[in-house]
Structure formats: structure tokens, C-alpha cells
Amino acid sequence: MPQARYKQVVDRIAADIRAGNIAPGTRLPTHRQLSAMKGIALVTATRVYAELEQMGLVSGERGRGTFVRESAVPDGHGADQHPVAPDMIDLTFNYGVLPQQSDHLRNALRQLAGGGEVETLLRYQPHEGRLHERRVITDYLASQGVNTSSEQVMIVSGAQHGLSLAVMSLLRPGDVIAVDALTYPGIKVVADAFRVELVPIPALDHGPDLSALNEICQARTVRALYVIPTLHNPLGWVLDLAQRKELVSIARKYDLCIIEDAAYAFLAENSPVPLAALAPERTVYVSGVSKSIATGLRVGFLSAPSEWVPAIRRSIRATTWNTPPVMTAIVCKWLTDGSIQWLEEEKRKDAEKRQAIARKALKGLNYKAHPASYFVWISLPQNVRADQLVMDLARQNISISTAEPFAVSKDVPHAIRLALGSVDLSLLPDALIKVRKAIEERALY
């Protein structure tokens, strides 16, 4: 059977890109120009570029055209992120550990080993966690502005697990979740796994465009709203009280379930009350200790309206049965003796130091960051492509994230996110200066 002509065009362009005959970053002819050059219909030219984009060879950018992608971009800078090579300076992930934390863990393990409940910790636990530990977490949540009951609190295996449980328990395949157009990549993974649709809410300077959210809810049957109101990842905003009240008003108007991600909220002092305090009847509040303590300590917690608890409990049983009790026991002890509160304060101080370094090193660039966050969002100059910048810095042993993992819509901005929390403080200034210089050099091309 002869090959369709447009397929021949696709194959020829793909072969030239893969052979290096068309260099990464090259602007391809417009759809109309390709139509004239190849003697094909305009709609067919559009189909050609669509197939090349699906193959990952080109990217179409509204208002700019179609460009050849840098095909040698390392794993982790596309749709999914993965750990980088050990010899790289890692500006993609935050997994910093303060020097004192190792001693804290050693002491906690000694005390646990000398205590009277070691045998108990070897057994199955209640799916949602032991009652006395849920009471400890309930008290901690109260200190964060979430007034809930221990019957509504469930202990889970990290905040990512908590997000998965919320979607798995409360939504069905095909349901729609409204999310920020740039958001935490973990929710994209969850949505893909459970076959729910993410609809992007455009971003304004200091939060989501709530007028656009209202229009989305008028046009679509939206079931849930995923939101990071306090220290947004990756844009760093903290929504003010008026914005939070408007979000709640929209959620009530359209009967939306709110999934509130508070993973980084501990870094933002004196922030307005959580959405869970404003709309307790429809909010699942999700957080954990991976950011405040260490990523290896996979203990998270969520609070939900009472009527949703049985469904979430069943999902915990289906996915993990229960959170490993040794880790839960350590976390609850640290919550009780004030260790986590101390660690949170130290992490805030550490983040502020790193942001001060970033402000100095990145001066002159268009970037957004909360003064106590562990990340920076940099919008690149119009002629600087993110994938090329990734390769420039990889050659200098620096790993960065493009906007792609964070983008929900197909219009991916040329921007990068720098994670500041995993690099030794002594190495951070030089690494960030190299990032700035690489951007400046690209801007001169």
C-alpha cells in the first residue's frame, strides 16, 4: 500500500532533524510556507507539524512559529523528571538536609529501640494510622490553622501519596480538575494514572486568574480544584485572604472538591488561613514532612470532611495498607518534642539565605521567587530557548528544569525553574552566576 504523501514529508523532515541536517533551535517554515514548498494543502501542512511534535522533534510556540527541539536534552527535563548524575550540580530537585538532622535521626532510632513498643511497630497498623498518632498530627495541623478532628486525619506515605489518594477516592476517570497552568508536576502524574483531565487556569502576577476559573466552570463540568495557595510551586506566590475567599466562593458555587497542597506552606510565615479553614466541608488538606525534614522520611497526612474519610481509608488499604509505623513513630515524637518546629524554622532561615544569594547572582533577569522559598522561576528572553539552555549548562555540569514538567497546557513558556535547596551553600553562588551568564550569552545570539 503506497504511503500517504504527507507521511513522506513527515519522514523526510524527521530524518533531516535526526541526522543533524536541521540544527536544534532552527525556526521551520510557517504552515503556509510549508504548504507552498511541498505542494500540499494548508491543513496537511498543519498535520505534518502536529506529527513531528508528537514525535518530540519540534515544538510549536504561539506567535513565534515551529522550532526544532534539542533532542539531546537529558532525561528529567521533559515530561518526567528523574535524578541527575551524581557529579552534576543539581538545580532540579529540593532534597536538602541540615547538618544536625542526622544526629536527630540517630537519637530517635536509639530511643525507639529502647522503648516498649518495638514489637507493636512490627505489626499491621490501622490503615489511617494509630489514634494517638493522629491526635499528635491533629494538634500540629491546628498550629497551621487547620482545625480538624483526629477522626478526619489520616497518615499516609508522603504528600504525593496523599494527592493520589484524594484523586483516587473522590474522582472517576474522565472527571475534570482545574489546576494552575503552571503547577507541581506530581499532580500531572496522578491525573495520568487515574485518567482524569486537567484544565489549566491562566496565571496572573500574584495568583491564578479567578475570572478565568469562573469561565472554565461555566463552560465545563469541573469536579475538583487543585490549588497551592501558600508558597506555590513553581511560581512562589502566597494568595491573600481575598483571593482565598473568592476561590472558596467559586468552589461552593460550582460544588467543587478542593485539594489543597500545603507541602511548602511551612516556609511562609504569617500567611492567611488555609482553604481548609475557610471551606472545611469540601477541602482535602494534604501535607507531609518530606520538605520540612527530609525526602527519605515518607510520612504525610491529610485531613478531609468526615463523609469522605471511608473512601480515602479504603484507598490507603488498596495502595499501602498503612504508612510504615517506624517512620510514623519518629515523626510523631519529633512533633511532640518540638524537633519539627525547630527544623521548620531552620529551613526557613536556610531558604532565606539561598534566596539572598539568588537575588545577587541572578540580578537583571526576569524571575519570580518568594523570599523564603527553595526555588526560583526565570522567564527567559524571547530569543532564548529553554532546551538549548539546558544543554549549555549540562556541559558545565549544572542540571536545571525547563517549564515543561510544570506546564499543563500545550503552550509551554520558555522558562526555567531552579531548585536551590540541594546544592551546598558554598557552591550555590557560582552555579547561579553560570546560569545567568548562560542566559545572557544565549540572548546575544
Tab-separated table of C-alpha atoms in Angstrom:
chain	number	residue	atom	x	y	z
A	1	MET	CA	0.000	0.000	0.000
A	2	PRO	CA	1.617	3.326	-1.032
A	3	GLN	CA	2.487	5.700	1.777
A	4	ALA	CA	0.339	8.828	2.134
A	5	ARG	CA	2.177	11.817	0.704
A	6	TYR	CA	2.083	13.827	3.922
A	7	LYS	CA	3.754	10.864	5.652
A	8	GLN	CA	6.624	11.140	3.183
A	9	VAL	CA	7.002	14.821	4.114
A	10	VAL	CA	6.980	13.930	7.814
A	11	ASP	CA	9.605	11.221	7.297
A	12	ARG	CA	11.933	13.458	5.261
A	13	ILE	CA	11.849	16.298	7.806
A	14	ALA	CA	12.245	13.844	10.709
A	15	ALA	CA	15.228	12.199	9.003
A	16	ASP	CA	16.911	15.576	8.438
A	17	ILE	CA	16.397	16.569	12.078
A	18	ARG	CA	17.751	13.263	13.393
A	19	ALA	CA	20.753	13.420	11.057
A	20	GLY	CA	21.595	16.915	12.280
A	21	ASN	CA	20.942	18.493	8.892
A	22	ILE	CA	18.482	20.844	10.592
A	23	ALA	CA	20.044	22.177	13.771
A	24	PRO	CA	18.229	22.381	17.108
A	25	GLY	CA	16.614	25.783	17.551
A	26	THR	CA	16.028	26.258	13.813
A	27	ARG	CA	12.750	28.014	13.013
A	28	LEU	CA	10.922	25.929	10.420
A	29	PRO	CA	8.827	27.414	7.599
A	30	THR	CA	5.351	28.578	8.540
A	31	HIS	CA	2.459	26.217	7.844
A	32	ARG	CA	1.561	28.274	4.784
A	33	GLN	CA	5.178	28.292	3.531
A	34	LEU	CA	5.479	24.518	4.026
A	35	SER	CA	2.228	24.071	2.118
A	36	ALA	CA	3.605	26.025	-0.849
A	37	MET	CA	7.073	24.398	-0.734
A	38	LYS	CA	5.757	20.823	-0.656
A	39	GLY	CA	2.662	21.334	-2.790
A	40	ILE	CA	0.327	20.162	-0.056
A	41	ALA	CA	-2.826	21.638	1.440
A	42	LEU	CA	-2.532	24.002	4.385
A	43	VAL	CA	-4.445	21.582	6.597
A	44	THR	CA	-1.984	18.853	5.592
A	45	ALA	CA	0.995	21.050	6.480
A	46	THR	CA	-0.567	21.556	9.894
A	47	ARG	CA	-0.896	17.788	10.221
A	48	VAL	CA	2.790	17.343	9.307
A	49	TYR	CA	3.925	19.638	12.116
A	50	ALA	CA	1.484	18.025	14.546
A	51	GLU	CA	3.027	14.595	13.898
A	52	LEU	CA	6.560	15.936	14.233
A	53	GLU	CA	5.562	17.498	17.558
A	54	GLN	CA	4.116	14.200	18.760
A	55	MET	CA	7.441	12.583	17.888
A	56	GLY	CA	9.194	15.124	20.114
A	57	LEU	CA	11.205	16.584	17.239
A	58	VAL	CA	9.674	20.059	17.065
A	59	SER	CA	7.735	22.410	19.293
A	60	GLY	CA	5.137	24.910	18.172
A	61	GLU	CA	5.072	28.219	20.011
A	62	ARG	CA	2.130	30.562	19.671
A	63	GLY	CA	3.153	33.795	17.986
A	64	ARG	CA	6.697	32.595	17.299
A	65	GLY	CA	6.471	29.591	14.978
A	66	THR	CA	7.669	25.992	14.920
A	67	PHE	CA	11.196	25.163	16.109
A	68	VAL	CA	13.413	22.090	16.029
A	69	ARG	CA	13.812	20.769	19.565
A	70	GLU	CA	17.134	19.934	21.176
A	71	SER	CA	16.884	16.136	21.018
A	72	ALA	CA	19.894	15.588	23.301
A	73	VAL	CA	18.231	17.160	26.347
A	74	PRO	CA	18.932	14.788	29.267
A	75	ASP	CA	16.190	12.713	30.864
A	76	GLY	CA	14.391	14.672	33.520
A	77	HIS	CA	13.888	17.851	31.556
A	78	GLY	CA	10.891	16.717	29.574
A	79	ALA	CA	7.526	15.431	30.740
A	80	ASP	CA	9.007	13.489	33.643
A	81	GLN	CA	11.842	14.337	35.989
A	82	HIS	CA	14.474	11.888	37.166
A	83	PRO	CA	17.509	12.142	39.454
A	84	VAL	CA	20.564	13.616	37.775
A	85	ALA	CA	24.072	12.198	37.627
A	86	PRO	CA	25.946	12.363	40.948
A	87	ASP	CA	28.675	14.630	39.580
A	88	MET	CA	26.173	17.286	38.451
A	89	ILE	CA	25.204	20.374	40.440
A	90	ASP	CA	21.517	19.642	40.872
A	91	LEU	CA	19.228	22.646	40.476
A	92	THR	CA	16.213	20.465	39.604
A	93	PHE	CA	15.211	18.910	42.935
A	94	ASN	CA	14.974	20.105	46.531
A	95	TYR	CA	16.162	17.465	48.957
A	96	GLY	CA	18.365	19.428	51.308
A	97	VAL	CA	19.215	18.065	54.743
A	98	LEU	CA	20.529	20.280	57.535
A	99	PRO	CA	23.757	19.006	59.192
A	100	GLN	CA	22.023	18.431	62.549
A	101	GLN	CA	19.327	16.165	61.123
A	102	SER	CA	21.458	13.023	61.010
A	103	ASP	CA	22.133	13.242	64.746
A	104	HIS	CA	18.418	13.777	65.372
A	105	LEU	CA	17.621	10.600	63.472
A	106	ARG	CA	20.257	8.563	65.285
A	107	ASN	CA	18.913	9.693	68.655
A	108	ALA	CA	15.332	8.966	67.610
A	109	LEU	CA	16.227	5.440	66.495
A	110	ARG	CA	18.068	4.759	69.778
A	111	GLN	CA	15.091	5.935	71.803
A	112	LEU	CA	12.727	3.906	69.668
A	113	ALA	CA	14.864	0.780	70.086
A	114	GLY	CA	14.946	1.252	73.863
A	115	GLY	CA	11.220	1.896	74.145
A	116	GLY	CA	8.466	-0.543	74.898
A	117	GLU	CA	6.611	-0.630	71.578
A	118	VAL	CA	9.148	-2.128	69.173
A	119	GLU	CA	7.146	-5.329	68.864
A	120	THR	CA	3.971	-3.323	68.192
A	121	LEU	CA	5.691	-1.475	65.348
A	122	LEU	CA	6.332	-4.790	63.579
A	123	ARG	CA	2.601	-5.454	63.201
A	124	TYR	CA	-0.048	-4.153	60.858
A	125	GLN	CA	-1.428	-0.787	61.907
A	126	PRO	CA	-4.838	0.826	61.294
A	127	HIS	CA	-4.985	1.958	57.673
A	128	GLU	CA	-5.269	5.632	58.612
A	129	GLY	CA	-2.713	5.407	61.440
A	130	ARG	CA	-2.923	4.829	65.179
A	131	LEU	CA	-5.317	7.103	67.031
A	132	HIS	CA	-2.760	8.619	69.410
A	133	GLU	CA	-0.505	9.499	66.454
A	134	ARG	CA	-3.381	11.042	64.556
A	135	ARG	CA	-4.081	13.158	67.623
A	136	VAL	CA	-0.488	14.404	67.554
A	137	ILE	CA	-0.862	15.375	63.894
A	138	THR	CA	-4.239	16.974	64.586
A	139	ASP	CA	-2.567	19.249	67.153
A	140	TYR	CA	0.159	20.107	64.643
A	141	LEU	CA	-2.431	20.932	61.967
A	142	ALA	CA	-4.190	23.229	64.436
A	143	SER	CA	-0.934	25.160	64.750
A	144	GLN	CA	-1.017	25.547	60.937
A	145	GLY	CA	-4.544	26.961	61.011
A	146	VAL	CA	-6.394	23.734	60.158
A	147	ASN	CA	-8.911	22.968	62.900
A	148	THR	CA	-9.941	19.374	62.352
A	149	SER	CA	-10.530	16.209	64.400
A	150	SER	CA	-8.380	13.104	64.720
A	151	GLU	CA	-11.209	11.149	63.058
A	152	GLN	CA	-10.714	13.261	59.932
A	153	VAL	CA	-6.906	12.974	59.870
A	154	MET	CA	-5.167	10.143	58.017
A	155	ILE	CA	-1.458	9.333	57.972
A	156	VAL	CA	-0.115	8.498	54.511
A	157	SER	CA	3.186	7.722	52.798
A	158	GLY	CA	4.137	11.268	51.845
A	159	ALA	CA	2.213	14.182	50.373
A	160	GLN	CA	2.405	12.694	46.857
A	161	HIS	CA	0.608	9.613	48.172
A	162	GLY	CA	-1.944	11.950	49.761
A	163	LEU	CA	-2.635	13.645	46.415
A	164	SER	CA	-3.037	10.256	44.753
A	165	LEU	CA	-5.467	9.133	47.448
A	166	ALA	CA	-7.596	12.265	47.082
A	167	VAL	CA	-7.953	11.791	43.317
A	168	MET	CA	-8.331	8.013	43.528
A	169	SER	CA	-11.027	8.212	46.209
A	170	LEU	CA	-13.098	11.204	45.166
A	171	LEU	CA	-12.921	11.306	41.361
A	172	ARG	CA	-13.576	8.976	38.450
A	173	PRO	CA	-11.905	8.550	35.042
A	174	GLY	CA	-12.905	11.424	32.786
A	175	ASP	CA	-13.562	13.859	35.629
A	176	VAL	CA	-12.093	17.347	35.266
A	177	ILE	CA	-9.749	19.061	37.730
A	178	ALA	CA	-8.984	22.765	37.331
A	179	VAL	CA	-5.313	23.453	38.069
A	180	ASP	CA	-2.890	26.325	37.596
A	181	ALA	CA	-1.419	26.387	34.083
A	182	LEU	CA	1.989	26.050	35.751
A	183	THR	CA	1.864	23.731	38.728
A	184	TYR	CA	3.519	20.943	40.717
A	185	PRO	CA	4.414	18.123	38.276
A	186	GLY	CA	3.219	15.432	40.686
A	187	ILE	CA	-0.421	16.272	40.032
A	188	LYS	CA	0.148	15.630	36.313
A	189	VAL	CA	1.448	12.151	37.092
A	190	VAL	CA	-1.564	11.475	39.327
A	191	ALA	CA	-4.001	12.711	36.690
A	192	ASP	CA	-2.441	10.490	34.048
A	193	ALA	CA	-2.514	7.437	36.335
A	194	PHE	CA	-6.184	7.846	37.232
A	195	ARG	CA	-7.320	9.107	33.822
A	196	VAL	CA	-8.679	12.450	34.948
A	197	GLU	CA	-8.413	15.602	32.849
A	198	LEU	CA	-6.500	18.670	33.965
A	199	VAL	CA	-7.814	22.014	32.705
A	200	PRO	CA	-5.337	24.908	33.063
A	201	ILE	CA	-6.189	28.156	34.859
A	202	PRO	CA	-4.149	31.057	33.431
A	203	ALA	CA	-1.777	32.733	35.855
A	204	LEU	CA	-1.654	36.398	36.806
A	205	ASP	CA	1.278	38.023	38.598
A	206	HIS	CA	0.210	37.041	42.113
A	207	GLY	CA	-2.105	34.088	41.644
A	208	PRO	CA	-4.491	32.274	39.331
A	209	ASP	CA	-6.875	34.224	37.123
A	210	LEU	CA	-10.064	33.634	39.119
A	211	SER	CA	-12.261	35.222	36.431
A	212	ALA	CA	-10.899	32.639	34.012
A	213	LEU	CA	-11.587	29.888	36.560
A	214	ASN	CA	-15.195	31.039	36.792
A	215	GLU	CA	-15.483	30.925	32.985
A	216	ILE	CA	-13.957	27.433	32.908
A	217	CYS	CA	-16.538	26.223	35.416
A	218	GLN	CA	-19.331	27.768	33.341
A	219	ALA	CA	-18.111	26.056	30.188
A	220	ARG	CA	-17.087	22.668	31.637
A	221	THR	CA	-18.328	20.267	34.292
A	222	VAL	CA	-15.429	20.665	36.698
A	223	ARG	CA	-15.349	18.262	39.643
A	224	ALA	CA	-12.328	19.459	41.618
A	225	LEU	CA	-9.834	22.244	42.083
A	226	TYR	CA	-6.173	21.510	42.834
A	227	VAL	CA	-4.505	24.541	44.371
A	228	ILE	CA	-1.292	25.537	46.145
A	229	PRO	CA	-2.364	28.735	47.935
A	230	THR	CA	0.643	29.074	50.233
A	231	LEU	CA	4.061	29.164	48.579
A	232	HIS	CA	3.136	27.994	45.138
A	233	ASN	CA	5.424	25.565	43.343
A	234	PRO	CA	6.908	26.773	40.969
A	235	LEU	CA	5.784	30.446	40.982
A	236	GLY	CA	6.241	31.189	44.689
A	237	TRP	CA	3.063	33.180	45.298
A	238	VAL	CA	1.077	33.261	48.552
A	239	LEU	CA	-2.578	34.046	47.890
A	240	ASP	CA	-4.023	36.818	50.044
A	241	LEU	CA	-7.194	36.364	52.074
A	242	ALA	CA	-9.408	37.999	49.453
A	243	GLN	CA	-8.154	35.609	46.766
A	244	ARG	CA	-8.743	32.629	49.045
A	245	LYS	CA	-12.277	33.730	49.814
A	246	GLU	CA	-13.002	34.167	46.119
A	247	LEU	CA	-11.617	30.693	45.388
A	248	VAL	CA	-13.886	29.242	48.062
A	249	SER	CA	-16.853	31.163	46.673
A	250	ILE	CA	-16.259	29.702	43.210
A	251	ALA	CA	-15.832	26.202	44.675
A	252	ARG	CA	-19.147	26.488	46.512
A	253	LYS	CA	-20.920	27.965	43.509
A	254	TYR	CA	-19.945	25.028	41.296
A	255	ASP	CA	-19.759	22.373	44.057
A	256	LEU	CA	-16.044	21.691	43.582
A	257	CYS	CA	-13.897	19.483	45.763
A	258	ILE	CA	-10.782	21.452	46.775
A	259	ILE	CA	-7.450	19.616	47.009
A	260	GLU	CA	-5.135	21.942	48.941
A	261	ASP	CA	-1.420	21.165	48.625
A	262	ALA	CA	0.497	22.566	51.589
A	263	ALA	CA	3.844	20.821	51.089
A	264	TYR	CA	5.869	24.062	51.220
A	265	ALA	CA	3.454	26.113	53.344
A	266	PHE	CA	5.663	25.876	56.441
A	267	LEU	CA	8.202	28.187	54.798
A	268	ALA	CA	5.795	31.133	54.518
A	269	GLU	CA	5.301	32.798	57.890
A	270	ASN	CA	2.164	34.799	58.733
A	271	SER	CA	0.294	33.597	55.671
A	272	PRO	CA	-3.533	33.788	55.558
A	273	VAL	CA	-5.592	30.882	56.854
A	274	PRO	CA	-5.626	27.705	54.739
A	275	LEU	CA	-8.523	26.972	52.409
A	276	ALA	CA	-9.321	24.036	54.694
A	277	ALA	CA	-10.220	26.579	57.381
A	278	LEU	CA	-12.405	28.603	55.017
A	279	ALA	CA	-14.165	25.645	53.384
A	280	PRO	CA	-13.758	22.617	55.670
A	281	GLU	CA	-16.816	20.929	54.158
A	282	ARG	CA	-15.157	20.480	50.725
A	283	THR	CA	-11.374	20.638	51.229
A	284	VAL	CA	-8.823	17.837	51.379
A	285	TYR	CA	-5.733	19.317	53.018
A	286	VAL	CA	-2.535	17.477	52.040
A	287	SER	CA	0.929	17.930	53.525
A	288	GLY	CA	3.883	15.984	54.903
A	289	VAL	CA	7.386	16.196	56.317
A	290	SER	CA	9.478	15.478	53.206
A	291	LYS	CA	10.241	19.178	52.723
A	292	SER	CA	10.455	20.183	56.387
A	293	ILE	CA	12.627	17.210	57.396
A	294	ALA	CA	13.934	15.025	54.565
A	295	THR	CA	12.618	13.436	51.383
A	296	GLY	CA	13.565	9.966	52.620
A	297	LEU	CA	11.146	10.204	55.537
A	298	ARG	CA	7.957	9.327	53.660
A	299	VAL	CA	5.296	10.428	56.111
A	300	GLY	CA	2.431	12.624	55.002
A	301	PHE	CA	-1.001	13.432	56.309
A	302	LEU	CA	-4.301	14.637	55.021
A	303	SER	CA	-7.473	15.948	56.573
A	304	ALA	CA	-10.819	15.549	54.834
A	305	PRO	CA	-14.528	16.041	55.505
A	306	SER	CA	-15.929	13.170	57.594
A	307	GLU	CA	-18.094	11.770	54.800
A	308	TRP	CA	-15.033	11.335	52.548
A	309	VAL	CA	-12.916	9.520	55.137
A	310	PRO	CA	-14.218	5.955	54.488
A	311	ALA	CA	-13.425	6.157	50.775
A	312	ILE	CA	-9.927	7.516	51.425
A	313	ARG	CA	-9.329	4.862	54.091
A	314	ARG	CA	-10.187	2.137	51.544
A	315	SER	CA	-7.742	3.688	49.093
A	316	ILE	CA	-4.981	3.635	51.720
A	317	ARG	CA	-5.691	-0.047	52.234
A	318	ALA	CA	-5.543	-0.642	48.482
A	319	THR	CA	-2.238	1.185	47.979
A	320	THR	CA	-0.086	0.711	51.110
A	321	TRP	CA	-2.291	-0.846	53.840
A	322	ASN	CA	-0.662	1.584	56.287
A	323	THR	CA	2.236	4.002	56.490
A	324	PRO	CA	5.377	2.275	57.850
A	325	PRO	CA	4.940	2.616	61.639
A	326	VAL	CA	8.620	3.139	62.457
A	327	MET	CA	8.733	6.305	60.370
A	328	THR	CA	5.394	7.470	61.735
A	329	ALA	CA	6.599	6.940	65.311
A	330	ILE	CA	9.714	9.041	64.674
A	331	VAL	CA	7.733	11.873	63.085
A	332	CYS	CA	5.156	11.947	65.874
A	333	LYS	CA	7.883	12.009	68.520
A	334	TRP	CA	9.526	14.940	66.766
A	335	LEU	CA	6.194	16.730	66.542
A	336	THR	CA	5.663	16.193	70.267
A	337	ASP	CA	9.101	17.295	71.456
A	338	GLY	CA	9.298	20.343	69.155
A	339	SER	CA	12.013	18.987	66.848
A	340	ILE	CA	9.993	19.507	63.669
A	341	GLN	CA	9.040	23.040	64.661
A	342	TRP	CA	12.737	23.763	65.184
A	343	LEU	CA	13.640	22.153	61.855
A	344	GLU	CA	10.998	24.213	60.052
A	345	GLU	CA	12.453	27.410	61.478
A	346	GLU	CA	15.973	26.359	60.461
A	347	LYS	CA	14.761	25.502	56.961
A	348	ARG	CA	13.145	28.949	56.674
A	349	LYS	CA	16.447	30.587	57.631
A	350	ASP	CA	18.321	28.377	55.178
A	351	ALA	CA	15.881	29.197	52.353
A	352	GLU	CA	16.191	32.929	53.073
A	353	LYS	CA	19.998	32.671	52.814
A	354	ARG	CA	19.711	30.892	49.485
A	355	GLN	CA	17.228	33.417	48.131
A	356	ALA	CA	19.594	36.236	49.119
A	357	ILE	CA	22.338	34.514	47.123
A	358	ALA	CA	19.956	34.092	44.168
A	359	ARG	CA	18.920	37.765	44.184
A	360	LYS	CA	22.540	38.806	43.908
A	361	ALA	CA	23.633	36.170	41.380
A	362	LEU	CA	20.585	36.474	39.107
A	363	LYS	CA	20.334	40.258	39.141
A	364	GLY	CA	18.975	41.620	35.883
A	365	LEU	CA	16.967	38.518	34.963
A	366	ASN	CA	13.182	38.313	34.884
A	367	TYR	CA	12.476	35.990	37.777
A	368	LYS	CA	9.906	35.282	40.491
A	369	ALA	CA	10.555	33.889	43.942
A	370	HIS	CA	9.191	34.015	47.462
A	371	PRO	CA	11.881	35.331	49.851
A	372	ALA	CA	11.724	32.131	51.944
A	373	SER	CA	11.242	29.533	49.200
A	374	TYR	CA	13.614	26.945	47.819
A	375	PHE	CA	13.034	27.720	44.153
A	376	VAL	CA	13.248	30.473	41.547
A	377	TRP	CA	11.232	30.809	38.335
A	378	ILE	CA	13.050	32.578	35.477
A	379	SER	CA	11.242	33.739	32.342
A	380	LEU	CA	13.769	33.682	29.519
A	381	PRO	CA	14.370	36.430	26.953
A	382	GLN	CA	12.305	35.984	23.807
A	383	ASN	CA	15.163	34.627	21.700
A	384	VAL	CA	16.442	32.167	24.342
A	385	ARG	CA	15.155	28.597	24.103
A	386	ALA	CA	14.958	26.587	27.295
A	387	ASP	CA	16.076	23.278	25.789
A	388	GLN	CA	19.243	24.857	24.370
A	389	LEU	CA	19.958	26.461	27.734
A	390	VAL	CA	19.635	23.055	29.424
A	391	MET	CA	22.338	21.686	27.124
A	392	ASP	CA	24.607	24.713	27.612
A	393	LEU	CA	24.510	24.247	31.380
A	394	ALA	CA	24.730	20.457	31.249
A	395	ARG	CA	28.101	20.923	29.564
A	396	GLN	CA	29.080	22.900	32.674
A	397	ASN	CA	27.826	20.094	34.942
A	398	ILE	CA	24.733	22.019	36.032
A	399	SER	CA	21.275	20.482	35.791
A	400	ILE	CA	18.162	22.698	35.515
A	401	SER	CA	14.457	22.156	34.827
A	402	THR	CA	12.612	23.657	31.888
A	403	ALA	CA	8.979	24.731	32.231
A	404	GLU	CA	7.754	21.557	30.556
A	405	PRO	CA	7.313	19.386	33.690
A	406	PHE	CA	5.259	22.165	35.308
A	407	ALA	CA	3.109	23.117	32.301
A	408	VAL	CA	-0.436	21.785	31.996
A	409	SER	CA	-1.318	23.463	28.698
A	410	LYS	CA	0.417	22.831	25.377
A	411	ASP	CA	1.716	26.393	25.364
A	412	VAL	CA	4.904	25.822	27.335
A	413	PRO	CA	6.720	29.068	28.146
A	414	HIS	CA	10.448	29.372	27.666
A	415	ALA	CA	11.312	29.477	31.329
A	416	ILE	CA	13.318	27.504	33.853
A	417	ARG	CA	12.869	26.600	37.499
A	418	LEU	CA	15.931	26.495	39.736
A	419	ALA	CA	15.739	24.425	42.919
A	420	LEU	CA	18.053	25.986	45.483
A	421	GLY	CA	17.796	23.502	48.334
A	422	SER	CA	20.084	20.658	47.262
A	423	VAL	CA	23.333	22.470	46.480
A	424	ASP	CA	25.994	23.161	49.084
A	425	LEU	CA	25.843	26.834	50.067
A	426	SER	CA	29.483	27.282	49.107
A	427	LEU	CA	28.771	26.095	45.539
A	428	LEU	CA	25.455	27.869	45.018
A	429	PRO	CA	26.683	31.400	44.099
A	430	ASP	CA	28.988	30.157	41.344
A	431	ALA	CA	26.334	27.819	39.946
A	432	LEU	CA	23.731	30.587	39.764
A	433	ILE	CA	26.180	33.028	38.188
A	434	LYS	CA	26.862	30.414	35.496
A	435	VAL	CA	23.115	30.147	34.889
A	436	ARG	CA	22.828	33.927	34.498
A	437	LYS	CA	25.820	34.090	32.152
A	438	ALA	CA	24.469	31.235	30.030
A	439	ILE	CA	21.170	33.094	29.622
A	440	GLU	CA	22.923	36.355	28.795
A	441	GLU	CA	25.148	34.657	26.225
A	442	ARG	CA	22.180	32.964	24.560
A	443	ALA	CA	20.330	36.285	24.457
A	444	LEU	CA	23.144	37.742	22.308
A	445	TYR	CA	22.751	35.135	19.542
